[in-house]
Amino acid sequence: MDRQTAVLSPLDSPSPVSTRAEKCSEGKRDTEDEGFIKEEERPLPENEFQRKVWLLFEYPESSQNARVVAIISVFVILLSIVIFCLETLPEFKHYKVFNTTTNGTVVEEDEVPEVTDPFFLIETICIIWFSTELLVRFFASPLKGAFLKDVMNIIDIVAIIPYFITLATVVAEEEGEVMVIPAETLSPHEKGSNQAMSLAILRVIRLVRVFRIFKLSRHSKGLQILGRTLKASMRELGLLIFFLFIECQSACVFVCRL
């Protein structure tokens, strides 16, 4: 009798399938809490050619060719970031010389590059790659609406726009050399204000190119985890920034009262 009562019936013992499912759910919950990226099931294009192109540009682990494309993309991104940093050095800046009748010669910084500038040529090559990659991925994507709403794709579009604005400025400047506005129609104050305004606008537009660094997160799981961690800690970071702002304002008030 004791032996019979000690043995559990099959109905009382836990099922191995349910136990395995519980362990899997607990493991997924732990990995999500730790910040690991959850692998989402994304649909593939029905067309065979589009599927191959989509896997080539979107899944670097799918084939050797896809890995090569990812390496080229990372190299072009890093090259464009390095060029963006080098353009800010004084040795590589461009200047314009203006001859005036009252104050002599005026030298001002020129934000509009020349067509023969090596930095501009390298930037053109990078933009050709970025634009081709974006268009190919768009036409091969199975869901066009979701593709346009994706944050990373929006960053890709925003990072490309400054080049075309700069290119339009270069073309307009070359055409403006033929159709020159007479200097007598504008006062020196108006000319200076217009040049300062256009210079500030070009600087702000070209500053948007710094968003290209976020393109690296497409090829780096570590950067994706870092972004998810910052997103999950947004309240704490906001509270920290708030207290830092209060301390800075207090220091400014203290210095002003001295």
Tab-separated table of C-alpha atoms in Angstrom:
chain	number	residue	atom	x	y	z
A	1	MET	CA	0.000	0.000	0.000
A	2	ASP	CA	2.797	2.427	0.845
A	3	ARG	CA	4.510	1.706	-2.451
A	4	GLN	CA	1.296	2.364	-4.357
A	5	THR	CA	0.656	5.678	-2.605
A	6	ALA	CA	4.244	6.819	-3.171
A	7	VAL	CA	4.025	6.409	-6.950
A	8	LEU	CA	2.458	9.369	-8.738
A	9	SER	CA	-0.118	8.747	-11.387
A	10	PRO	CA	0.557	9.983	-14.945
A	11	LEU	CA	-2.135	12.630	-14.528
A	12	ASP	CA	-0.381	14.130	-11.482
A	13	SER	CA	3.109	14.252	-13.035
A	14	PRO	CA	3.954	17.366	-15.135
A	15	SER	CA	4.062	16.906	-18.869
A	16	PRO	CA	7.538	17.241	-20.410
A	17	VAL	CA	6.073	19.341	-23.235
A	18	SER	CA	4.517	21.854	-20.847
A	19	THR	CA	7.698	22.000	-18.780
A	20	ARG	CA	9.767	22.706	-21.884
A	21	ALA	CA	7.323	25.412	-23.000
A	22	GLU	CA	7.461	27.077	-19.590
A	23	LYS	CA	11.260	27.063	-19.659
A	24	CYS	CA	11.282	28.556	-23.148
A	25	SER	CA	8.862	31.314	-22.147
A	26	GLU	CA	10.910	32.090	-19.051
A	27	GLY	CA	14.095	32.173	-21.138
A	28	LYS	CA	12.528	34.570	-23.667
A	29	ARG	CA	11.276	36.781	-20.839
A	30	ASP	CA	14.740	36.897	-19.266
A	31	THR	CA	16.434	37.757	-22.559
A	32	GLU	CA	13.935	40.557	-23.237
A	33	ASP	CA	14.499	41.952	-19.730
A	34	GLU	CA	18.257	41.898	-20.297
A	35	GLY	CA	17.888	43.926	-23.489
A	36	PHE	CA	18.537	41.232	-26.060
A	37	ILE	CA	16.947	41.754	-29.445
A	38	LYS	CA	13.901	39.648	-30.134
A	39	GLU	CA	14.059	38.026	-33.526
A	40	GLU	CA	10.957	39.181	-35.346
A	41	GLU	CA	9.468	37.128	-38.125
A	42	ARG	CA	9.463	39.408	-41.138
A	43	PRO	CA	7.749	38.388	-44.369
A	44	LEU	CA	9.771	37.701	-47.495
A	45	PRO	CA	8.843	38.782	-51.039
A	46	GLU	CA	6.861	36.259	-53.038
A	47	ASN	CA	8.823	36.898	-56.219
A	48	GLU	CA	11.980	34.786	-56.335
A	49	PHE	CA	14.218	37.529	-57.737
A	50	GLN	CA	12.961	40.078	-55.206
A	51	ARG	CA	13.480	37.546	-52.426
A	52	LYS	CA	17.111	37.036	-53.452
A	53	VAL	CA	17.734	40.784	-53.613
A	54	TRP	CA	15.979	41.339	-50.273
A	55	LEU	CA	18.072	38.651	-48.594
A	56	LEU	CA	21.212	40.065	-50.200
A	57	PHE	CA	20.750	43.565	-48.748
A	58	GLU	CA	18.726	42.876	-45.597
A	59	TYR	CA	20.132	39.628	-44.156
A	60	PRO	CA	23.974	39.579	-44.105
A	61	GLU	CA	24.002	36.106	-42.572
A	62	SER	CA	21.996	34.579	-45.427
A	63	SER	CA	24.933	34.096	-47.827
A	64	GLN	CA	28.536	34.993	-48.517
A	65	ASN	CA	27.537	37.621	-51.074
A	66	ALA	CA	25.212	39.258	-48.547
A	67	ARG	CA	28.086	39.417	-46.076
A	68	VAL	CA	30.270	41.117	-48.701
A	69	VAL	CA	27.518	43.681	-49.390
A	70	ALA	CA	27.243	44.393	-45.653
A	71	ILE	CA	31.023	44.900	-45.388
A	72	ILE	CA	30.978	47.320	-48.338
A	73	SER	CA	28.075	49.223	-46.781
A	74	VAL	CA	29.879	49.563	-43.437
A	75	PHE	CA	33.055	50.717	-45.215
A	76	VAL	CA	31.165	53.394	-47.172
A	77	ILE	CA	29.427	54.612	-44.000
A	78	LEU	CA	32.738	54.910	-42.140
A	79	LEU	CA	34.324	56.651	-45.139
A	80	SER	CA	31.546	59.237	-45.293
A	81	ILE	CA	31.836	59.895	-41.541
A	82	VAL	CA	35.621	60.361	-41.816
A	83	ILE	CA	35.165	62.756	-44.754
A	84	PHE	CA	32.580	64.699	-42.752
A	85	CYS	CA	35.059	65.079	-39.875
A	86	LEU	CA	37.992	66.039	-42.117
A	87	GLU	CA	35.981	68.793	-43.803
A	88	THR	CA	35.750	70.627	-40.469
A	89	LEU	CA	39.539	71.006	-40.161
A	90	PRO	CA	40.911	74.483	-40.994
A	91	GLU	CA	43.457	73.001	-43.416
A	92	PHE	CA	40.710	71.702	-45.706
A	93	LYS	CA	38.263	74.612	-45.568
A	94	HIS	CA	37.562	76.826	-48.570
A	95	TYR	CA	37.595	80.602	-48.486
A	96	LYS	CA	36.280	83.307	-50.797
A	97	VAL	CA	38.000	86.618	-51.442
A	98	PHE	CA	35.794	89.673	-52.030
A	99	ASN	CA	37.159	92.977	-53.272
A	100	THR	CA	35.366	95.995	-51.866
A	101	THR	CA	35.950	99.656	-52.637
A	102	THR	CA	35.678	100.896	-49.053
A	103	ASN	CA	37.331	98.307	-46.835
A	104	GLY	CA	39.687	96.608	-49.271
A	105	THR	CA	39.741	92.798	-49.415
A	106	VAL	CA	37.403	90.591	-47.370
A	107	VAL	CA	38.059	86.869	-46.860
A	108	GLU	CA	35.065	84.732	-45.856
A	109	GLU	CA	34.556	81.021	-45.357
A	110	ASP	CA	32.859	79.275	-48.266
A	111	GLU	CA	30.480	76.440	-47.397
A	112	VAL	CA	29.719	75.617	-51.031
A	113	PRO	CA	32.283	73.079	-52.311
A	114	GLU	CA	33.714	73.007	-55.790
A	115	VAL	CA	32.910	70.215	-58.219
A	116	THR	CA	36.596	69.272	-58.457
A	117	ASP	CA	37.011	69.086	-54.680
A	118	PRO	CA	38.249	65.564	-53.671
A	119	PHE	CA	35.985	65.532	-50.624
A	120	PHE	CA	32.983	66.381	-52.777
A	121	LEU	CA	33.863	63.612	-55.244
A	122	ILE	CA	34.207	61.018	-52.474
A	123	GLU	CA	30.934	62.238	-50.979
A	124	THR	CA	29.302	61.797	-54.383
A	125	ILE	CA	30.493	58.180	-54.572
A	126	CYS	CA	29.144	57.492	-51.075
A	127	ILE	CA	25.788	59.058	-51.922
A	128	ILE	CA	25.541	56.967	-55.085
A	129	TRP	CA	25.972	53.828	-52.969
A	130	PHE	CA	23.498	54.985	-50.302
A	131	SER	CA	20.874	55.954	-52.875
A	132	THR	CA	21.272	52.732	-54.850
A	133	GLU	CA	21.054	50.625	-51.706
A	134	LEU	CA	17.961	52.469	-50.487
A	135	LEU	CA	16.149	52.231	-53.832
A	136	VAL	CA	17.001	48.545	-54.303
A	137	ARG	CA	15.821	47.709	-50.794
A	138	PHE	CA	12.609	49.685	-51.345
A	139	PHE	CA	11.685	47.958	-54.610
A	140	ALA	CA	12.575	44.525	-53.199
A	141	SER	CA	10.746	44.982	-49.885
A	142	PRO	CA	7.536	42.958	-49.449
A	143	LEU	CA	5.781	45.746	-47.497
A	144	LYS	CA	6.378	49.176	-49.003
A	145	GLY	CA	4.367	51.041	-46.356
A	146	ALA	CA	6.192	49.426	-43.449
A	147	PHE	CA	9.490	50.117	-45.204
A	148	LEU	CA	8.773	53.852	-45.407
A	149	LYS	CA	7.622	53.977	-41.772
A	150	ASP	CA	10.722	52.251	-40.427
A	151	VAL	CA	12.896	54.577	-38.336
A	152	MET	CA	16.183	53.376	-39.829
A	153	ASN	CA	14.938	53.950	-43.370
A	154	ILE	CA	13.802	57.457	-42.437
A	155	ILE	CA	17.310	58.114	-41.099
A	156	ASP	CA	18.748	56.855	-44.392
A	157	ILE	CA	16.576	59.297	-46.346
A	158	VAL	CA	17.392	62.217	-44.039
A	159	ALA	CA	21.131	61.463	-44.300
A	160	ILE	CA	20.991	61.630	-48.109
A	161	ILE	CA	19.013	64.878	-48.454
A	162	PRO	CA	21.875	67.302	-47.482
A	163	TYR	CA	23.990	66.191	-50.436
A	164	PHE	CA	21.299	67.009	-52.992
A	165	ILE	CA	20.711	70.400	-51.360
A	166	THR	CA	24.460	71.080	-51.529
A	167	LEU	CA	24.506	69.912	-55.159
A	168	ALA	CA	21.645	72.264	-56.007
A	169	THR	CA	23.559	75.082	-54.309
A	170	VAL	CA	26.675	74.315	-56.365
A	171	VAL	CA	24.666	74.323	-59.603
A	172	ALA	CA	22.883	77.540	-58.636
A	173	GLU	CA	26.188	79.207	-57.801
A	174	GLU	CA	27.670	78.232	-61.167
A	175	GLU	CA	24.612	79.572	-62.977
A	176	GLY	CA	24.727	82.693	-60.828
A	177	GLU	CA	28.158	83.513	-62.178
A	178	VAL	CA	26.527	84.038	-65.572
A	179	MET	CA	23.492	85.915	-64.239
A	180	VAL	CA	25.093	88.234	-61.692
A	181	ILE	CA	22.981	90.714	-59.760
A	182	PRO	CA	24.496	94.205	-59.965
A	183	ALA	CA	26.249	95.212	-56.780
A	184	GLU	CA	24.539	98.626	-56.801
A	185	THR	CA	21.118	97.076	-56.227
A	186	LEU	CA	22.100	95.674	-52.822
A	187	SER	CA	23.530	97.581	-49.907
A	188	PRO	CA	26.570	96.180	-48.040
A	189	HIS	CA	24.365	95.425	-45.034
A	190	GLU	CA	21.892	93.431	-47.165
A	191	LYS	CA	24.675	91.508	-48.900
A	192	GLY	CA	26.284	90.653	-45.565
A	193	SER	CA	22.997	89.538	-44.010
A	194	ASN	CA	22.101	87.386	-47.029
A	195	GLN	CA	25.510	85.719	-47.039
A	196	ALA	CA	25.347	85.080	-43.285
A	197	MET	CA	21.846	83.617	-43.562
A	198	SER	CA	22.742	81.304	-46.447
A	199	LEU	CA	25.929	80.239	-44.661
A	200	ALA	CA	24.001	79.369	-41.489
A	201	ILE	CA	21.372	77.408	-43.423
A	202	LEU	CA	24.025	75.404	-45.274
A	203	ARG	CA	25.827	74.617	-42.031
A	204	VAL	CA	22.658	73.352	-40.374
A	205	ILE	CA	21.714	71.263	-43.409
A	206	ARG	CA	25.158	69.709	-43.691
A	207	LEU	CA	25.130	68.968	-39.967
A	208	VAL	CA	22.321	66.475	-40.625
A	209	ARG	CA	24.952	64.236	-42.229
A	210	VAL	CA	26.024	63.213	-38.728
A	211	PHE	CA	22.927	60.971	-38.626
A	212	ARG	CA	24.785	58.577	-40.916
A	213	ILE	CA	26.465	57.122	-37.865
A	214	PHE	CA	23.099	55.579	-36.961
A	215	LYS	CA	23.264	53.583	-40.193
A	216	LEU	CA	25.889	51.411	-38.501
A	217	SER	CA	23.246	50.070	-36.119
A	218	ARG	CA	21.722	48.153	-39.024
A	219	HIS	CA	24.860	45.994	-39.133
A	220	SER	CA	25.673	45.891	-35.401
A	221	LYS	CA	23.670	43.983	-32.809
A	222	GLY	CA	25.544	45.793	-30.034
A	223	LEU	CA	24.353	49.217	-31.214
A	224	GLN	CA	20.804	47.899	-31.490
A	225	ILE	CA	20.965	46.636	-27.899
A	226	LEU	CA	22.387	50.010	-26.802
A	227	GLY	CA	19.507	51.815	-28.499
A	228	ARG	CA	16.929	49.583	-26.840
A	229	THR	CA	18.631	50.115	-23.478
A	230	LEU	CA	18.513	53.900	-23.874
A	231	LYS	CA	14.871	53.693	-24.928
A	232	ALA	CA	13.990	51.598	-21.869
A	233	SER	CA	15.878	54.004	-19.558
A	234	MET	CA	14.431	57.195	-21.038
A	235	ARG	CA	12.642	58.224	-17.829
A	236	GLU	CA	15.747	57.827	-15.694
A	237	LEU	CA	17.890	59.679	-18.226
A	238	GLY	CA	15.324	62.472	-18.423
A	239	LEU	CA	15.365	62.831	-14.643
A	240	LEU	CA	19.172	62.962	-14.669
A	241	ILE	CA	19.195	65.641	-17.375
A	242	PHE	CA	16.589	67.627	-15.418
A	243	PHE	CA	18.722	67.687	-12.253
A	244	LEU	CA	21.835	68.573	-14.271
A	245	PHE	CA	19.930	71.462	-15.841
A	246	ILE	CA	18.914	72.726	-12.387
A	247	GLU	CA	22.523	72.540	-11.165
A	248	CYS	CA	23.799	74.422	-14.218
A	249	GLN	CA	21.177	77.138	-13.778
A	250	SER	CA	22.041	77.435	-10.089
A	251	ALA	CA	25.729	77.815	-10.933
A	252	CYS	CA	24.917	80.504	-13.516
A	253	VAL	CA	22.793	82.451	-11.009
A	254	PHE	CA	25.568	82.197	-8.404
A	255	VAL	CA	28.179	83.509	-10.847
A	256	CYS	CA	25.918	86.380	-11.950
A	257	ARG	CA	25.406	87.524	-8.353
A	258	LEU	CA	29.141	87.701	-7.639
